[in-house]
Amino acid sequence: MLLSWITVKQSLKDVGFQAVDVFTTGKRDGFRRTILLLLICSVSSLLLSSLLLLYLLFALDYELAVAGGIAACFGTLLTVALFLSKRVRCLGTLFVISIFMKKSRNLLLTAGTSLVVLKNIRNTLENLSLLVRSMICNLKAKKASIIAPFTNYVQMLKWIGDMLKGVTNLGVVRFDSELNVSPRLESEEFRQRLAGAEQKLNETVKYAQALMNTVSSVTDRMFPAVSFLLLMMFIALHIKKYCRDMKYKNRFISSKFVHFDEKQKAEGKTHVLPLTAEEEQLYTFIPSARPTTREGKAMVKFGIPVVSHFVAWVIFITVDALLYCFVDIVTTRLSELEPFHVPLLMSIKTHLFIIAGDYFSYSVTLFEKQCLPKPKLLLYSSVIPLSAILLTLLVMALMATKVSQLRLMVCEQFFPTAAEERVEYLHGKILRKRFKMRKEKNNCSLSKPSLFFFFFPVLSGTVALRIIV
């Protein structure tokens, strides 16, 4: 049983090495290697086309048949491209790795900022509009409550008129009294101002909502596609610089460099390994698990924009939450207020009778309950996605220092000719620096006796005389 497991493990390891070799070199010398390369390309295309299908379905709201057709065509074309082109395979591999690079960090920060702006700021504007709408609604309601006391006054005057009819009937002479009361409240200007304020508020809210909806729609639809295109453009530029510019990020000592230096040493030529202490600060061995000082500084530099964006996100979310709390507290306190009673006492005294009572009093509320605002809080709907983005950025910050090494190692596997040229260039660069430093040291050592003879000629002459003697 143990022997069979060891055999299976060794077979899997051989298949893995063979898969990496055929994927990086593209040598299809045999049916097995061809099938293996086709299988790897098909699986990679299936994963990317599945992501495209989800994007078309949920981001662009395509029909399932249309989205499935586009994803199938994309997967087929991508499989053919990966199978035939080594550069496309390198581009796809670096695309997966570049998720942890600075460009992806900037894209995630942009996504988080868009999320905060489009959700929390829009919610803040909606809560403010609700507060203003509630004030206009309450003013309209108060207009009706202002008319209500006048109705009570009219009823009181009519009751007085009925009482006067009984009082003016003297038996001998009868006076017919008729009291006509018609209340009128001049409120046209007040109504027009309310209508104008409400119309202006509606226009402002509609404009802000339309702007937010447009930006949100464009961002949701275009941001993934634009991000993908930008990332692919940066990766293609990286591959071009790696193959053509020997100075581009050429400060890593790889296994190819070690083999080249050993070959130089075996042929009796000048070698550079082991490096000096100063050179070890400039050049890094890859792969290396121990983080260097340069990598620690790169990690801090990577995290500074994350911290600044995080502070801005917290400010926007806090403002939205504080406004929600303010409106909610105001709503709660206003709903708890009891209506206050306005007494309208009447007292009529005659020589026959006395009438007194509280027949026409009324109650007035400070704020109408149907006009109370109902604010919304989007704390959880924005915090959860932002937490996922921040967690991803934290992982990226920890791995970003090693991802640059991994990218160079991948390019080294896909482009061995360019890798050898870069190794030769770096080897010659180190030798030239050593020769220059050695020459400077020799010049300094030669200049010291000359300076001594220049400043102390008498002593130098005495020393020369003693040597002759």
Coordinates of C-alpha atoms in Angstrom, one line a residue:
M1 CA 0.0 0.0 0.0
L2 CA 2.8 2.4 0.9
L3 CA 4.7 1.6 -2.3
S4 CA 1.6 2.3 -4.4
W5 CA 1.1 5.6 -2.7
I6 CA 4.7 6.6 -3.3
T7 CA 4.3 5.6 -6.9
V8 CA 1.2 7.6 -7.3
K9 CA 2.8 10.6 -5.6
Q10 CA 5.9 10.4 -7.9
S11 CA 3.6 10.1 -11.0
L12 CA 1.6 13.2 -9.9
K13 CA 4.9 15.1 -9.4
D14 CA 6.1 14.1 -12.9
V15 CA 2.9 15.1 -14.5
G16 CA 3.0 18.4 -12.7
F17 CA 6.6 19.1 -13.8
Q18 CA 5.7 18.1 -17.3
A19 CA 2.6 20.3 -17.3
V20 CA 4.6 23.3 -16.2
D21 CA 7.3 22.6 -18.8
V22 CA 4.8 22.2 -21.7
F23 CA 2.9 25.3 -20.6
T24 CA 5.9 27.5 -20.3
T25 CA 8.0 26.2 -23.3
G26 CA 5.1 25.3 -25.6
K27 CA 7.0 22.3 -27.0
R28 CA 4.5 19.8 -28.3
D29 CA 6.8 17.0 -29.3
G30 CA 4.5 14.1 -28.7
F31 CA 0.8 13.3 -28.4
R32 CA 0.8 13.2 -24.6
R33 CA 2.3 16.7 -24.3
T34 CA -0.1 18.1 -26.9
I35 CA -3.1 16.7 -25.0
L36 CA -1.8 17.9 -21.7
L37 CA -1.3 21.5 -23.1
L38 CA -4.8 21.4 -24.6
L39 CA -6.3 20.3 -21.3
I40 CA -4.5 23.1 -19.3
C41 CA -5.6 25.7 -21.8
S42 CA -9.2 24.4 -21.8
V43 CA -9.5 24.5 -18.0
S44 CA -8.0 28.0 -17.9
S45 CA -10.4 29.2 -20.6
L46 CA -13.3 27.6 -18.8
L47 CA -12.6 29.5 -15.5
L48 CA -12.2 32.9 -17.3
S49 CA -15.3 32.4 -19.5
S50 CA -17.3 31.5 -16.3
L51 CA -16.3 34.8 -14.8
L52 CA -17.3 36.5 -18.0
L53 CA -20.7 34.8 -17.9
L54 CA -21.3 35.9 -14.4
Y55 CA -20.3 39.5 -15.3
L56 CA -22.7 39.5 -18.3
L57 CA -25.6 38.1 -16.3
F58 CA -25.4 40.1 -13.1
A59 CA -23.6 43.3 -14.1
L60 CA -25.0 43.9 -17.6
D61 CA -28.3 42.1 -17.2
Y62 CA -27.9 40.1 -20.4
E63 CA -30.2 37.2 -21.2
L64 CA -28.9 33.8 -20.3
A65 CA -28.8 32.6 -24.0
V66 CA -26.9 35.8 -25.1
A67 CA -24.5 35.7 -22.2
G68 CA -23.9 32.0 -22.6
G69 CA -23.2 32.4 -26.4
I70 CA -20.7 35.3 -25.8
A71 CA -19.0 33.4 -23.0
A72 CA -18.8 30.2 -25.1
C73 CA -17.2 32.1 -28.1
F74 CA -14.8 33.9 -25.7
G75 CA -13.8 30.5 -24.1
T76 CA -13.2 28.9 -27.5
L77 CA -11.1 31.7 -28.9
L78 CA -9.1 32.0 -25.6
T79 CA -8.4 28.2 -25.7
V80 CA -7.0 28.5 -29.2
A81 CA -5.0 31.5 -28.3
L82 CA -3.5 29.9 -25.2
F83 CA -2.7 26.7 -27.1
L84 CA -0.9 28.5 -30.0
S85 CA 0.8 31.5 -28.3
K86 CA 3.4 31.4 -25.5
R87 CA 3.0 35.2 -25.0
V88 CA -0.8 34.8 -24.3
R89 CA -0.1 32.0 -21.8
C90 CA 2.5 34.3 -20.1
L91 CA 0.0 37.1 -20.2
G92 CA -2.7 35.0 -18.5
T93 CA -0.4 33.7 -15.8
L94 CA 0.8 37.2 -15.0
F95 CA -2.8 38.3 -14.9
V96 CA -3.5 35.9 -12.1
I97 CA -0.4 37.0 -10.3
S98 CA -0.9 40.7 -10.8
I99 CA -4.0 40.6 -8.7
F100 CA -1.7 41.2 -5.8
M101 CA 0.2 44.1 -7.4
K102 CA -0.2 47.9 -7.1
K103 CA -2.5 48.2 -10.1
S104 CA -4.9 45.8 -8.5
R105 CA -4.6 47.8 -5.3
N106 CA -5.5 51.0 -7.0
L107 CA -8.5 49.3 -8.7
L108 CA -9.8 47.9 -5.4
L109 CA -9.4 51.3 -3.8
T110 CA -11.3 52.9 -6.6
A111 CA -14.0 50.3 -6.2
G112 CA -14.3 51.0 -2.5
T113 CA -14.4 54.7 -3.0
S114 CA -17.1 54.3 -5.7
L115 CA -19.1 52.1 -3.3
V116 CA -18.9 54.7 -0.5
V117 CA -19.7 57.6 -2.8
L118 CA -22.6 55.9 -4.6
K119 CA -24.2 54.4 -1.5
N120 CA -23.5 56.4 1.6
I121 CA -23.5 59.8 0.0
R122 CA -26.6 59.1 -1.9
N123 CA -28.2 57.8 1.3
T124 CA -27.1 61.0 3.1
L125 CA -28.8 63.1 0.4
E126 CA -32.0 61.0 0.6
N127 CA -32.1 61.4 4.4
L128 CA -31.7 65.2 4.0
S129 CA -34.5 65.3 1.4
L130 CA -36.7 63.3 3.8
L131 CA -36.1 65.8 6.5
V132 CA -36.9 68.8 4.3
R133 CA -40.0 67.0 2.9
S134 CA -41.2 66.3 6.4
M135 CA -40.9 70.0 7.3
I136 CA -43.0 71.0 4.2
C137 CA -45.5 68.3 5.0
N138 CA -45.8 69.7 8.6
L139 CA -46.3 73.2 7.3
K140 CA -49.1 72.0 5.1
A141 CA -50.7 70.2 8.0
K142 CA -50.3 73.3 10.2
K143 CA -52.2 75.3 7.6
A144 CA -55.2 73.1 8.2
S145 CA -54.7 73.3 12.0
I146 CA -54.7 77.1 11.7
I147 CA -58.1 77.1 10.1
A148 CA -59.5 74.8 12.8
P149 CA -59.6 77.4 15.6
F150 CA -61.5 79.8 13.3
T151 CA -64.1 77.1 12.8
N152 CA -64.5 77.0 16.5
Y153 CA -64.8 80.7 16.7
V154 CA -67.5 80.6 14.0
Q155 CA -69.4 78.0 16.0
M156 CA -69.1 80.1 19.1
L157 CA -70.4 83.2 17.4
K158 CA -73.4 81.3 15.9
W159 CA -74.2 80.0 19.4
I160 CA -74.1 83.6 20.7
G161 CA -76.4 84.6 17.9
D162 CA -78.9 81.9 18.9
M163 CA -78.7 83.0 22.5
L164 CA -79.4 86.6 21.5
K165 CA -82.7 85.6 19.8
G166 CA -84.0 84.4 23.1
V167 CA -82.8 87.5 25.0
T168 CA -84.3 90.0 22.5
N169 CA -87.8 88.5 22.7
L170 CA -89.4 91.0 25.1
G171 CA -93.0 89.8 24.8
V172 CA -94.4 93.2 23.6
V173 CA -91.8 93.9 21.0
R174 CA -89.9 91.1 19.3
F175 CA -86.5 91.8 17.6
D176 CA -85.4 89.3 14.9
S177 CA -81.7 89.0 15.0
E178 CA -79.7 87.1 12.4
L179 CA -76.0 86.6 12.6
N180 CA -74.2 85.5 9.4
V181 CA -70.5 84.6 9.9
S182 CA -68.3 83.5 7.0
P183 CA -64.6 82.9 7.8
R184 CA -61.9 83.6 5.3
L185 CA -58.2 82.9 5.6
E186 CA -55.9 84.6 3.2
S187 CA -53.3 81.9 2.6
E188 CA -52.6 82.1 -1.2
E189 CA -49.1 83.5 -0.8
F190 CA -48.3 80.9 1.9
R191 CA -49.6 78.1 -0.4
Q192 CA -47.6 79.3 -3.3
R193 CA -44.4 79.5 -1.3
L194 CA -44.9 76.0 0.0
A195 CA -45.6 74.7 -3.5
G196 CA -42.5 76.5 -4.8
A197 CA -40.3 75.1 -2.1
E198 CA -41.6 71.6 -2.6
Q199 CA -41.1 71.8 -6.4
K200 CA -37.5 73.0 -6.0
L201 CA -36.8 70.3 -3.5
N202 CA -38.3 67.7 -5.9
E203 CA -36.2 69.0 -8.8
T204 CA -33.0 68.9 -6.7
V205 CA -33.7 65.4 -5.4
K206 CA -34.5 64.1 -8.9
Y207 CA -31.4 65.6 -10.3
A208 CA -29.2 64.2 -7.6
Q209 CA -30.8 60.8 -7.8
A210 CA -30.5 60.8 -11.6
L211 CA -26.8 61.7 -11.4
M212 CA -26.1 59.1 -8.8
N213 CA -28.0 56.4 -10.7
T214 CA -26.2 57.3 -13.9
V215 CA -22.8 57.1 -12.2
S216 CA -23.7 53.9 -10.4
S217 CA -24.9 52.3 -13.6
V218 CA -21.9 53.3 -15.6
T219 CA -19.6 52.2 -12.8
D220 CA -21.2 48.8 -12.3
R221 CA -21.2 48.1 -16.0
M222 CA -17.9 49.6 -17.1
F223 CA -15.6 49.3 -14.1
P224 CA -14.8 45.6 -14.4
A225 CA -14.2 45.8 -18.1
V226 CA -12.0 48.9 -17.9
S227 CA -10.1 47.4 -15.0
F228 CA -9.5 44.2 -16.9
L229 CA -8.2 46.1 -20.0
L230 CA -6.0 48.4 -17.9
L231 CA -4.5 45.4 -16.1
M232 CA -3.8 43.6 -19.3
M233 CA -2.2 46.7 -20.8
F234 CA 0.2 47.0 -17.8
I235 CA 1.1 43.3 -18.0
A236 CA 1.8 43.5 -21.7
L237 CA 4.0 46.5 -21.0
H238 CA 5.8 44.6 -18.2
I239 CA 6.5 41.7 -20.6
K240 CA 7.8 44.1 -23.3
K241 CA 10.2 45.8 -20.8
Y242 CA 11.4 42.5 -19.5
C243 CA 12.4 41.3 -22.9
R244 CA 13.9 44.5 -24.3
D245 CA 15.2 46.6 -21.4
M246 CA 18.0 44.9 -19.6
K247 CA 17.9 47.4 -16.7
Y248 CA 14.2 46.9 -15.9
K249 CA 14.0 45.4 -12.4
N250 CA 17.3 43.6 -13.0
R251 CA 18.4 43.4 -9.3
F252 CA 17.5 39.8 -8.4
I253 CA 19.9 36.9 -8.2
S254 CA 18.0 33.9 -9.6
S255 CA 19.0 30.3 -10.1
K256 CA 20.0 31.0 -13.7
F257 CA 22.4 33.7 -12.4
V258 CA 24.0 31.1 -9.9
H259 CA 24.4 28.6 -12.7
F260 CA 26.0 31.2 -15.0
D261 CA 28.4 32.3 -12.3
E262 CA 29.4 28.7 -11.6
K263 CA 30.0 28.2 -15.3
Q264 CA 32.2 31.3 -15.4
K265 CA 34.1 30.0 -12.4
A266 CA 34.6 26.5 -13.9
E267 CA 35.9 28.1 -17.1
G268 CA 38.5 30.1 -15.1
K269 CA 36.8 33.4 -15.8
T270 CA 35.9 36.1 -13.2
H271 CA 33.0 35.2 -10.9
V272 CA 31.0 37.4 -8.5
L273 CA 29.6 35.0 -5.9
P274 CA 29.6 35.2 -3.0
L275 CA 28.4 38.8 -2.9
T276 CA 29.8 41.4 -0.6
A277 CA 27.8 42.9 2.3
E278 CA 27.1 46.1 0.3
E279 CA 26.0 44.1 -2.7
E280 CA 23.7 41.9 -0.7
Q281 CA 21.8 45.2 0.3
L282 CA 21.4 46.0 -3.4
Y283 CA 20.6 42.6 -4.9
T284 CA 18.2 40.0 -3.6
F285 CA 18.3 36.2 -4.0
I286 CA 15.0 34.7 -5.4
P287 CA 13.1 32.9 -4.3
S288 CA 13.7 34.0 -0.7
A289 CA 11.2 33.7 2.2
R290 CA 13.0 36.2 4.5
P291 CA 11.8 39.8 3.9
T292 CA 14.5 42.3 3.3
T293 CA 14.7 46.0 4.4
R294 CA 13.8 47.0 0.8
E295 CA 10.7 44.8 0.9
G296 CA 9.6 46.1 4.3
K297 CA 9.8 49.7 2.9
A298 CA 7.8 48.5 -0.2
M299 CA 5.2 47.0 2.1
V300 CA 4.8 50.3 4.0
K301 CA 4.7 52.2 0.7
F302 CA 2.0 49.8 -0.5
G303 CA -0.1 50.4 2.6
I304 CA 0.0 54.2 2.8
P305 CA -2.7 54.8 0.1
V306 CA -4.8 52.0 1.7
V307 CA -4.7 53.9 5.1
S308 CA -5.6 57.2 3.5
H309 CA -8.5 55.8 1.6
F310 CA -9.7 53.9 4.7
V311 CA -9.8 57.2 6.7
A312 CA -11.8 58.9 3.9
W313 CA -14.3 55.9 3.8
V314 CA -14.7 56.1 7.6
I315 CA -15.4 59.8 7.4
F316 CA -18.1 59.4 4.8
I317 CA -19.8 56.5 6.6
T318 CA -19.6 58.3 9.9
V319 CA -21.3 61.4 8.5
D320 CA -24.0 59.3 7.0
A321 CA -24.5 57.4 10.3
L322 CA -24.5 60.7 12.3
L323 CA -27.2 62.2 10.1
Y324 CA -29.2 59.1 10.4
C325 CA -28.9 59.2 14.2
F326 CA -29.8 62.9 14.2
V327 CA -33.0 62.4 12.1
D328 CA -33.9 59.3 14.1
I329 CA -33.5 61.0 17.5
V330 CA -35.5 64.0 16.3
T331 CA -38.3 61.8 14.9
T332 CA -38.4 59.8 18.2
R333 CA -38.6 62.9 20.4
L334 CA -41.2 64.6 18.2
S335 CA -43.4 61.5 18.2
E336 CA -43.2 61.4 22.0
L337 CA -44.5 64.9 22.4
E338 CA -48.1 65.1 23.6
P339 CA -50.5 67.5 21.9
F340 CA -50.9 70.8 23.9
H341 CA -54.4 72.0 24.8
V342 CA -55.6 75.4 23.8
P343 CA -58.5 76.4 26.1
L344 CA -61.2 78.6 24.7
L345 CA -63.4 79.7 27.7
M346 CA -66.6 81.5 27.3
S347 CA -68.7 83.2 30.0
I348 CA -72.0 85.1 29.4
K349 CA -73.7 86.9 32.4
T350 CA -77.1 88.4 32.2
H351 CA -79.7 89.4 34.8
L352 CA -81.6 86.2 34.1
F353 CA -78.8 83.5 33.8
I354 CA -75.1 82.9 33.7
I355 CA -73.5 80.7 31.1
A356 CA -69.9 79.6 31.4
G357 CA -68.0 76.6 30.0
D358 CA -65.2 75.1 28.0
Y359 CA -67.2 74.2 24.9
F360 CA -64.8 75.3 22.0
S361 CA -61.3 74.4 23.2
Y362 CA -59.1 72.4 20.9
S363 CA -55.7 70.6 20.9
V364 CA -52.7 71.2 18.6
T365 CA -49.8 68.9 17.9
L366 CA -46.3 70.4 17.4
F367 CA -45.5 68.0 14.6
E368 CA -47.9 65.8 12.6
K369 CA -47.2 62.1 13.0
Q370 CA -47.9 61.4 9.3
C371 CA -45.1 63.9 8.4
L372 CA -42.4 62.4 10.6
P373 CA -39.3 61.4 8.5
K374 CA -38.2 57.7 8.3
P375 CA -34.5 57.7 7.7
K376 CA -32.5 54.8 6.3
L377 CA -29.1 53.5 7.4
L378 CA -26.8 51.7 4.9
L379 CA -24.2 50.8 7.5
Y380 CA -24.2 47.0 6.9
S381 CA -24.6 47.1 3.2
S382 CA -21.5 49.3 2.8
V383 CA -19.4 48.0 5.7
I384 CA -19.5 44.3 4.6
P385 CA -18.2 44.9 1.0
L386 CA -15.6 47.4 2.3
S387 CA -14.5 44.8 4.9
A388 CA -13.9 42.3 2.1
I389 CA -12.0 44.9 0.1
L390 CA -9.8 45.8 3.1
L391 CA -9.1 42.1 3.9
T392 CA -8.1 41.5 0.3
L393 CA -5.8 44.6 0.5
L394 CA -4.2 43.3 3.7
V395 CA -3.4 40.0 2.1
M396 CA -2.1 41.9 -0.9
A397 CA 0.1 44.0 1.3
L398 CA 1.7 40.9 2.9
M399 CA 2.3 39.2 -0.5
A400 CA 3.1 42.2 -2.7
T401 CA 6.8 42.1 -1.7
K402 CA 7.1 38.5 -3.1
V403 CA 4.8 38.9 -6.1
S404 CA 7.3 41.0 -8.0
Q405 CA 9.8 38.2 -7.5
L406 CA 7.2 35.6 -8.7
R407 CA 6.5 37.7 -11.8
L408 CA 10.1 37.8 -12.8
M409 CA 10.4 34.1 -12.2
V410 CA 7.4 33.4 -14.5
C411 CA 8.9 35.7 -17.2
E412 CA 12.2 33.8 -16.8
Q413 CA 10.4 30.5 -17.5
F414 CA 8.5 31.8 -20.5
F415 CA 11.4 33.7 -22.0
P416 CA 14.7 31.9 -21.3
T417 CA 16.7 33.7 -24.0
A418 CA 15.8 37.1 -22.5
A419 CA 16.5 35.8 -19.0
E420 CA 20.0 34.7 -20.1
E421 CA 20.7 38.1 -21.6
R422 CA 19.6 39.8 -18.4
V423 CA 21.8 37.4 -16.3
E424 CA 24.8 38.3 -18.4
Y425 CA 24.0 42.0 -18.1
L426 CA 23.7 41.9 -14.3
H427 CA 26.8 39.8 -14.0
G428 CA 28.8 42.3 -16.0
K429 CA 27.2 45.2 -14.1
I430 CA 28.4 43.7 -10.8
L431 CA 31.9 43.2 -12.2
R432 CA 32.1 46.7 -13.5
K433 CA 31.1 48.1 -10.1
R434 CA 33.7 46.0 -8.4
F435 CA 36.4 47.1 -10.8
K436 CA 35.4 50.8 -10.4
M437 CA 35.4 50.5 -6.6
R438 CA 38.8 48.7 -6.6
K439 CA 40.2 51.4 -8.9
E440 CA 38.9 54.1 -6.6
K441 CA 40.5 52.4 -3.6
N442 CA 43.8 52.0 -5.4
N443 CA 43.8 55.7 -6.3
C444 CA 43.1 56.7 -2.7
S445 CA 46.0 54.4 -1.5
L446 CA 48.4 55.9 -4.0
S447 CA 47.4 59.5 -3.3
K448 CA 48.2 59.2 0.5
P449 CA 52.0 59.0 0.1
S450 CA 51.9 61.8 -2.5
L451 CA 50.1 64.1 -0.1
F452 CA 52.6 63.2 2.7
F453 CA 55.5 64.2 0.5
F454 CA 53.7 67.4 -0.6
F455 CA 53.1 68.7 2.9
F456 CA 56.3 67.4 4.5
P457 CA 59.1 67.7 1.9
V458 CA 61.9 68.0 4.5
L459 CA 61.0 64.8 6.2
S460 CA 60.5 63.1 2.9
G461 CA 64.0 64.1 1.8
T462 CA 65.5 62.8 5.1
V463 CA 63.8 59.5 4.7
A464 CA 65.1 59.3 1.1
L465 CA 68.6 60.1 2.2
R466 CA 68.6 57.4 4.8
I467 CA 67.4 54.9 2.3
I468 CA 70.3 55.8 0.0
V469 CA 72.9 55.6 2.7

